[in-house]
Amino acid sequence: MSVLEPVQKKPAGRKATISRDDIMNAALRLVGPNRSISSLSLREITREAGIAPNSFYRHFDSTEDLAISIINLAGSTLRTLIGQARVKAKEVDKGIVRNSVEIFIEQLYVDAHYLPTLLREGIVGTDRYKQAVRQQLAYFEQELTEDIISIGEKANGVPIYPELIAQAITRLVFAMGTDALDMPREKHAQLIDQMVVMIKMLFAGAHLLKKQQPSK
């Protein structure tokens, strides 16, 4: 399944041929804010995909192998979306922090369930699932560090410890995203406002700390 490709609706009857994308689509249709991918059985997945178990094993070694593939896809898709949000924010002169946070929270509502998958598996998944999620968070942190440095060089200077700021922002956003899963949607606007303020406080604190460092 390519990045940003929408999850397809359930096919009618059994398909003559089946692809990895078809099976991943089937699994994603079964998960959501209240259903972990780790809880899916082979029977559920193959029934949803309209295939026999043997067809599943032509593409994946196990349901765990499938879950890891979905986690990796979810992470890469979300990084692409948030990266696009940062670019768009620059083009329309909108706050990069707010635009990125809004796009992040919006992913709770899309049919693909990419964000809920990452949030849930990071808490209730197997050790291997949790490790896969941690790896995706590390990718987020790496890309965000690069953006912080790039934007800082063009604006008011690179804040101190950009890699720690990226780590703090990533962990903050994902932790609050997990909270958002369990709260009414009408409260998400307030949550977004809080996240934006917290992220700006991290940047403000980093710039202040940099000013307090003794000159070399």
PDB file of C-alpha atoms in Angstrom:
ATOM      1  CA  MET A   1       0.000   0.000   0.000  1.00  0.00           C
ATOM      2  CA  SER A   2       1.527   3.312  -0.995  1.00  0.00           C
ATOM      3  CA  VAL A   3       1.729   6.247   1.388  1.00  0.00           C
ATOM      4  CA  LEU A   4      -1.483   8.328   1.470  1.00  0.00           C
ATOM      5  CA  GLU A   5      -3.426   5.733  -0.520  1.00  0.00           C
ATOM      6  CA  PRO A   6      -6.943   5.566   0.976  1.00  0.00           C
ATOM      7  CA  VAL A   7      -8.201   2.401   2.625  1.00  0.00           C
ATOM      8  CA  GLN A   8     -10.507   0.601   0.220  1.00  0.00           C
ATOM      9  CA  LYS A   9     -13.995  -0.600   1.088  1.00  0.00           C
ATOM     10  CA  LYS A  10     -14.589  -4.280   1.688  1.00  0.00           C
ATOM     11  CA  PRO A  11     -14.757  -6.211  -1.602  1.00  0.00           C
ATOM     12  CA  ALA A  12     -17.833  -8.260  -2.470  1.00  0.00           C
ATOM     13  CA  GLY A  13     -17.083 -12.003  -2.381  1.00  0.00           C
ATOM     14  CA  ARG A  14     -13.682 -13.595  -2.715  1.00  0.00           C
ATOM     15  CA  LYS A  15     -11.126 -12.070  -5.036  1.00  0.00           C
ATOM     16  CA  ALA A  16      -9.353 -14.118  -7.665  1.00  0.00           C
ATOM     17  CA  THR A  17      -6.046 -12.530  -6.677  1.00  0.00           C
ATOM     18  CA  ILE A  18      -5.018 -10.840  -3.471  1.00  0.00           C
ATOM     19  CA  SER A  19      -2.200  -8.413  -2.691  1.00  0.00           C
ATOM     20  CA  ARG A  20      -0.430  -7.247   0.465  1.00  0.00           C
ATOM     21  CA  ASP A  21      -2.329  -3.981   0.155  1.00  0.00           C
ATOM     22  CA  ASP A  22      -5.660  -5.805   0.087  1.00  0.00           C
ATOM     23  CA  ILE A  23      -4.839  -7.651   3.302  1.00  0.00           C
ATOM     24  CA  MET A  24      -3.553  -4.507   5.025  1.00  0.00           C
ATOM     25  CA  ASN A  25      -6.711  -2.666   3.948  1.00  0.00           C
ATOM     26  CA  ALA A  26      -8.820  -5.437   5.443  1.00  0.00           C
ATOM     27  CA  ALA A  27      -7.006  -5.251   8.771  1.00  0.00           C
ATOM     28  CA  LEU A  28      -7.281  -1.462   8.869  1.00  0.00           C
ATOM     29  CA  ARG A  29     -11.036  -1.684   8.329  1.00  0.00           C
ATOM     30  CA  LEU A  30     -11.278  -3.815  11.460  1.00  0.00           C
ATOM     31  CA  VAL A  31      -9.239  -1.585  13.781  1.00  0.00           C
ATOM     32  CA  GLY A  32     -10.051   1.865  15.062  1.00  0.00           C
ATOM     33  CA  PRO A  33      -9.976   4.099  18.126  1.00  0.00           C
ATOM     34  CA  ASN A  34     -11.349   1.287  20.308  1.00  0.00           C
ATOM     35  CA  ARG A  35      -9.857  -1.775  18.630  1.00  0.00           C
ATOM     36  CA  SER A  36      -6.199  -2.724  18.695  1.00  0.00           C
ATOM     37  CA  ILE A  37      -4.573  -4.468  15.760  1.00  0.00           C
ATOM     38  CA  SER A  38      -3.005  -6.862  18.240  1.00  0.00           C
ATOM     39  CA  SER A  39      -6.488  -8.211  18.993  1.00  0.00           C
ATOM     40  CA  LEU A  40      -7.215  -9.264  15.399  1.00  0.00           C
ATOM     41  CA  SER A  41      -7.284 -12.953  14.592  1.00  0.00           C
ATOM     42  CA  LEU A  42      -6.239 -14.571  11.332  1.00  0.00           C
ATOM     43  CA  ARG A  43      -9.834 -15.709  10.789  1.00  0.00           C
ATOM     44  CA  GLU A  44     -11.165 -12.155  11.149  1.00  0.00           C
ATOM     45  CA  ILE A  45      -8.592 -10.719   8.762  1.00  0.00           C
ATOM     46  CA  THR A  46      -9.008 -13.340   6.061  1.00  0.00           C
ATOM     47  CA  ARG A  47     -12.791 -13.170   6.292  1.00  0.00           C
ATOM     48  CA  GLU A  48     -12.700  -9.384   5.934  1.00  0.00           C
ATOM     49  CA  ALA A  49     -10.298  -9.669   2.981  1.00  0.00           C
ATOM     50  CA  GLY A  50     -12.382 -12.423   1.388  1.00  0.00           C
ATOM     51  CA  ILE A  51      -9.498 -14.886   1.160  1.00  0.00           C
ATOM     52  CA  ALA A  52      -8.465 -18.285   2.483  1.00  0.00           C
ATOM     53  CA  PRO A  53      -5.734 -18.489   5.169  1.00  0.00           C
ATOM     54  CA  ASN A  54      -3.291 -19.963   2.642  1.00  0.00           C
ATOM     55  CA  SER A  55      -3.565 -16.792   0.568  1.00  0.00           C
ATOM     56  CA  PHE A  56      -2.652 -14.735   3.628  1.00  0.00           C
ATOM     57  CA  TYR A  57       0.574 -16.689   4.162  1.00  0.00           C
ATOM     58  CA  ARG A  58       1.719 -15.969   0.624  1.00  0.00           C
ATOM     59  CA  HIS A  59       2.210 -12.361   1.704  1.00  0.00           C
ATOM     60  CA  PHE A  60       2.831 -12.390   5.463  1.00  0.00           C
ATOM     61  CA  ASP A  61       4.540 -14.850   7.780  1.00  0.00           C
ATOM     62  CA  SER A  62       2.088 -14.165  10.604  1.00  0.00           C
ATOM     63  CA  THR A  63      -0.496 -11.696  11.870  1.00  0.00           C
ATOM     64  CA  GLU A  64       2.337 -10.088  13.826  1.00  0.00           C
ATOM     65  CA  ASP A  65       4.251  -9.585  10.576  1.00  0.00           C
ATOM     66  CA  LEU A  66       1.137  -7.930   9.134  1.00  0.00           C
ATOM     67  CA  ALA A  67       0.783  -5.681  12.175  1.00  0.00           C
ATOM     68  CA  ILE A  68       4.396  -4.491  11.944  1.00  0.00           C
ATOM     69  CA  SER A  69       3.881  -3.664   8.267  1.00  0.00           C
ATOM     70  CA  ILE A  70       0.796  -1.611   9.141  1.00  0.00           C
ATOM     71  CA  ILE A  71       2.610   0.230  11.948  1.00  0.00           C
ATOM     72  CA  ASN A  72       5.438   1.112   9.560  1.00  0.00           C
ATOM     73  CA  LEU A  73       2.948   2.286   6.937  1.00  0.00           C
ATOM     74  CA  ALA A  74       1.059   4.337   9.514  1.00  0.00           C
ATOM     75  CA  GLY A  75       4.241   6.057  10.656  1.00  0.00           C
ATOM     76  CA  SER A  76       5.476   6.892   7.162  1.00  0.00           C
ATOM     77  CA  THR A  77       2.038   8.169   6.118  1.00  0.00           C
ATOM     78  CA  LEU A  78       1.697  10.421   9.148  1.00  0.00           C
ATOM     79  CA  ARG A  79       5.201  11.830   8.680  1.00  0.00           C
ATOM     80  CA  THR A  80       4.337  12.674   5.081  1.00  0.00           C
ATOM     81  CA  LEU A  81       1.065  14.355   6.067  1.00  0.00           C
ATOM     82  CA  ILE A  82       2.606  16.429   8.838  1.00  0.00           C
ATOM     83  CA  GLY A  83       5.544  17.348   6.605  1.00  0.00           C
ATOM     84  CA  GLN A  84       3.060  18.584   4.009  1.00  0.00           C
ATOM     85  CA  ALA A  85       1.256  20.539   6.739  1.00  0.00           C
ATOM     86  CA  ARG A  86       4.457  22.363   7.652  1.00  0.00           C
ATOM     87  CA  VAL A  87       5.078  23.270   4.013  1.00  0.00           C
ATOM     88  CA  LYS A  88       1.490  24.429   3.547  1.00  0.00           C
ATOM     89  CA  ALA A  89       1.685  26.556   6.692  1.00  0.00           C
ATOM     90  CA  LYS A  90       4.676  28.405   5.240  1.00  0.00           C
ATOM     91  CA  GLU A  91       2.868  28.987   1.942  1.00  0.00           C
ATOM     92  CA  VAL A  92      -0.284  30.469   3.493  1.00  0.00           C
ATOM     93  CA  ASP A  93       1.589  32.232   6.322  1.00  0.00           C
ATOM     94  CA  LYS A  94      -0.194  30.198   8.994  1.00  0.00           C
ATOM     95  CA  GLY A  95       1.443  29.108  12.223  1.00  0.00           C
ATOM     96  CA  ILE A  96       3.477  25.981  11.576  1.00  0.00           C
ATOM     97  CA  VAL A  97       2.909  24.638  15.095  1.00  0.00           C
ATOM     98  CA  ARG A  98      -0.885  25.022  15.013  1.00  0.00           C
ATOM     99  CA  ASN A  99      -1.239  23.720  11.467  1.00  0.00           C
ATOM    100  CA  SER A 100       0.851  20.641  12.247  1.00  0.00           C
ATOM    101  CA  VAL A 101      -1.066  19.886  15.454  1.00  0.00           C
ATOM    102  CA  GLU A 102      -4.426  20.319  13.711  1.00  0.00           C
ATOM    103  CA  ILE A 103      -3.422  17.911  10.946  1.00  0.00           C
ATOM    104  CA  PHE A 104      -2.212  15.426  13.553  1.00  0.00           C
ATOM    105  CA  ILE A 105      -5.488  15.431  15.487  1.00  0.00           C
ATOM    106  CA  GLU A 106      -7.526  15.290  12.273  1.00  0.00           C
ATOM    107  CA  GLN A 107      -5.952  11.900  11.624  1.00  0.00           C
ATOM    108  CA  LEU A 108      -8.031  10.500  14.487  1.00  0.00           C
ATOM    109  CA  TYR A 109     -11.093  10.792  12.247  1.00  0.00           C
ATOM    110  CA  VAL A 110      -9.952   9.364   8.908  1.00  0.00           C
ATOM    111  CA  ASP A 111     -10.997   5.906   7.756  1.00  0.00           C
ATOM    112  CA  ALA A 112      -7.439   4.606   7.491  1.00  0.00           C
ATOM    113  CA  HIS A 113      -6.981   4.590  11.314  1.00  0.00           C
ATOM    114  CA  TYR A 114      -3.244   5.214  10.961  1.00  0.00           C
ATOM    115  CA  LEU A 115      -2.934   7.467  14.000  1.00  0.00           C
ATOM    116  CA  PRO A 116      -5.176   5.374  16.303  1.00  0.00           C
ATOM    117  CA  THR A 117      -3.119   2.333  15.293  1.00  0.00           C
ATOM    118  CA  LEU A 118       0.144   3.969  16.369  1.00  0.00           C
ATOM    119  CA  LEU A 119      -1.345   5.346  19.576  1.00  0.00           C
ATOM    120  CA  ARG A 120      -2.973   2.073  20.657  1.00  0.00           C
ATOM    121  CA  GLU A 121      -0.147  -0.272  19.696  1.00  0.00           C
ATOM    122  CA  GLY A 122       2.334   1.852  21.608  1.00  0.00           C
ATOM    123  CA  ILE A 123       0.378   1.068  24.772  1.00  0.00           C
ATOM    124  CA  VAL A 124      -1.416  -2.284  24.449  1.00  0.00           C
ATOM    125  CA  GLY A 125       0.501  -4.055  21.683  1.00  0.00           C
ATOM    126  CA  THR A 126       3.087  -6.798  22.057  1.00  0.00           C
ATOM    127  CA  ASP A 127       6.707  -5.929  22.816  1.00  0.00           C
ATOM    128  CA  ARG A 128       7.535  -6.201  19.130  1.00  0.00           C
ATOM    129  CA  TYR A 129       4.655  -3.853  18.241  1.00  0.00           C
ATOM    130  CA  LYS A 130       5.772  -1.363  20.871  1.00  0.00           C
ATOM    131  CA  GLN A 131       9.313  -1.484  19.533  1.00  0.00           C
ATOM    132  CA  ALA A 132       8.004  -0.813  16.013  1.00  0.00           C
ATOM    133  CA  VAL A 133       6.048   2.188  17.305  1.00  0.00           C
ATOM    134  CA  ARG A 134       9.126   3.495  19.150  1.00  0.00           C
ATOM    135  CA  GLN A 135      11.079   3.234  15.917  1.00  0.00           C
ATOM    136  CA  GLN A 136       8.432   5.312  14.132  1.00  0.00           C
ATOM    137  CA  LEU A 137       8.590   7.924  16.900  1.00  0.00           C
ATOM    138  CA  ALA A 138      12.368   8.038  16.462  1.00  0.00           C
ATOM    139  CA  TYR A 139      11.835   8.828  12.777  1.00  0.00           C
ATOM    140  CA  PHE A 140       9.425  11.631  13.748  1.00  0.00           C
ATOM    141  CA  GLU A 141      12.024  13.026  16.145  1.00  0.00           C
ATOM    142  CA  GLN A 142      14.791  12.895  13.545  1.00  0.00           C
ATOM    143  CA  GLU A 143      12.745  14.704  10.892  1.00  0.00           C
ATOM    144  CA  LEU A 144      11.486  17.271  13.396  1.00  0.00           C
ATOM    145  CA  THR A 145      15.046  17.963  14.571  1.00  0.00           C
ATOM    146  CA  GLU A 146      16.044  18.697  10.987  1.00  0.00           C
ATOM    147  CA  ASP A 147      13.047  21.014  10.558  1.00  0.00           C
ATOM    148  CA  ILE A 148      13.762  22.881  13.802  1.00  0.00           C
ATOM    149  CA  ILE A 149      17.325  23.535  12.685  1.00  0.00           C
ATOM    150  CA  SER A 150      16.289  24.524   9.149  1.00  0.00           C
ATOM    151  CA  ILE A 151      13.514  26.872  10.299  1.00  0.00           C
ATOM    152  CA  GLY A 152      15.696  28.339  13.058  1.00  0.00           C
ATOM    153  CA  GLU A 153      18.490  29.170  10.614  1.00  0.00           C
ATOM    154  CA  LYS A 154      16.006  31.167   8.520  1.00  0.00           C
ATOM    155  CA  ALA A 155      14.246  32.840  11.447  1.00  0.00           C
ATOM    156  CA  ASN A 156      15.358  33.911  14.920  1.00  0.00           C
ATOM    157  CA  GLY A 157      18.123  31.377  15.384  1.00  0.00           C
ATOM    158  CA  VAL A 158      18.363  27.681  16.171  1.00  0.00           C
ATOM    159  CA  PRO A 159      17.250  26.974  19.753  1.00  0.00           C
ATOM    160  CA  ILE A 160      19.537  25.077  22.092  1.00  0.00           C
ATOM    161  CA  TYR A 161      19.323  21.272  22.026  1.00  0.00           C
ATOM    162  CA  PRO A 162      17.046  20.941  18.964  1.00  0.00           C
ATOM    163  CA  GLU A 163      17.117  17.147  19.217  1.00  0.00           C
ATOM    164  CA  LEU A 164      15.735  17.282  22.775  1.00  0.00           C
ATOM    165  CA  ILE A 165      13.018  19.738  21.720  1.00  0.00           C
ATOM    166  CA  ALA A 166      12.028  17.351  18.920  1.00  0.00           C
ATOM    167  CA  GLN A 167      11.922  14.456  21.363  1.00  0.00           C
ATOM    168  CA  ALA A 168       9.842  16.425  23.874  1.00  0.00           C
ATOM    169  CA  ILE A 169       7.376  17.606  21.209  1.00  0.00           C
ATOM    170  CA  THR A 170       6.955  14.126  19.739  1.00  0.00           C
ATOM    171  CA  ARG A 171       6.305  12.532  23.114  1.00  0.00           C
ATOM    172  CA  LEU A 172       3.977  15.340  24.174  1.00  0.00           C
ATOM    173  CA  VAL A 173       1.901  15.209  20.990  1.00  0.00           C
ATOM    174  CA  PHE A 174       1.572  11.431  20.985  1.00  0.00           C
ATOM    175  CA  ALA A 175       0.716  11.297  24.700  1.00  0.00           C
ATOM    176  CA  MET A 176      -1.996  13.930  24.276  1.00  0.00           C
ATOM    177  CA  GLY A 177      -3.147  12.225  21.102  1.00  0.00           C
ATOM    178  CA  THR A 178      -3.734   9.102  23.168  1.00  0.00           C
ATOM    179  CA  ASP A 179      -5.832  11.186  25.574  1.00  0.00           C
ATOM    180  CA  ALA A 180      -7.806  12.517  22.601  1.00  0.00           C
ATOM    181  CA  LEU A 181      -8.838   8.984  21.644  1.00  0.00           C
ATOM    182  CA  ASP A 182     -10.835   8.696  24.858  1.00  0.00           C
ATOM    183  CA  MET A 183     -12.467  12.127  24.934  1.00  0.00           C
ATOM    184  CA  PRO A 184     -15.440  13.595  23.017  1.00  0.00           C
ATOM    185  CA  ARG A 185     -14.540  15.138  19.682  1.00  0.00           C
ATOM    186  CA  GLU A 186     -15.956  18.525  20.721  1.00  0.00           C
ATOM    187  CA  LYS A 187     -13.154  18.792  23.304  1.00  0.00           C
ATOM    188  CA  HIS A 188     -10.396  18.356  20.743  1.00  0.00           C
ATOM    189  CA  ALA A 189     -10.280  22.060  19.857  1.00  0.00           C
ATOM    190  CA  GLN A 190      -9.399  22.885  23.452  1.00  0.00           C
ATOM    191  CA  LEU A 191      -6.812  20.097  23.466  1.00  0.00           C
ATOM    192  CA  ILE A 192      -5.236  21.496  20.290  1.00  0.00           C
ATOM    193  CA  ASP A 193      -4.986  24.941  21.906  1.00  0.00           C
ATOM    194  CA  GLN A 194      -3.235  23.400  24.902  1.00  0.00           C
ATOM    195  CA  MET A 195      -0.807  21.445  22.732  1.00  0.00           C
ATOM    196  CA  VAL A 196       0.097  24.548  20.728  1.00  0.00           C
ATOM    197  CA  VAL A 197       0.811  26.557  23.898  1.00  0.00           C
ATOM    198  CA  MET A 198       2.917  23.749  25.384  1.00  0.00           C
ATOM    199  CA  ILE A 199       4.998  23.389  22.213  1.00  0.00           C
ATOM    200  CA  LYS A 200       5.586  27.145  22.028  1.00  0.00           C
ATOM    201  CA  MET A 201       6.639  27.092  25.686  1.00  0.00           C
ATOM    202  CA  LEU A 202       9.248  24.446  24.831  1.00  0.00           C
ATOM    203  CA  PHE A 203      10.688  26.684  22.109  1.00  0.00           C
ATOM    204  CA  ALA A 204      10.577  29.785  24.307  1.00  0.00           C
ATOM    205  CA  GLY A 205      12.336  27.945  27.112  1.00  0.00           C
ATOM    206  CA  ALA A 206      14.997  26.614  24.755  1.00  0.00           C
ATOM    207  CA  HIS A 207      15.729  30.078  23.364  1.00  0.00           C
ATOM    208  CA  LEU A 208      15.909  31.524  26.902  1.00  0.00           C
ATOM    209  CA  LEU A 209      18.249  28.761  28.013  1.00  0.00           C
ATOM    210  CA  LYS A 210      20.467  29.458  25.018  1.00  0.00           C
ATOM    211  CA  LYS A 211      20.736  33.138  26.005  1.00  0.00           C
ATOM    212  CA  GLN A 212      21.751  32.120  29.531  1.00  0.00           C
ATOM    213  CA  GLN A 213      24.622  29.947  28.329  1.00  0.00           C
ATOM    214  CA  PRO A 214      28.037  31.522  29.005  1.00  0.00           C
ATOM    215  CA  SER A 215      29.797  32.846  25.938  1.00  0.00           C
ATOM    216  CA  LYS A 216      32.666  30.725  24.697  1.00  0.00           C
TER     217      LYS A 216
END
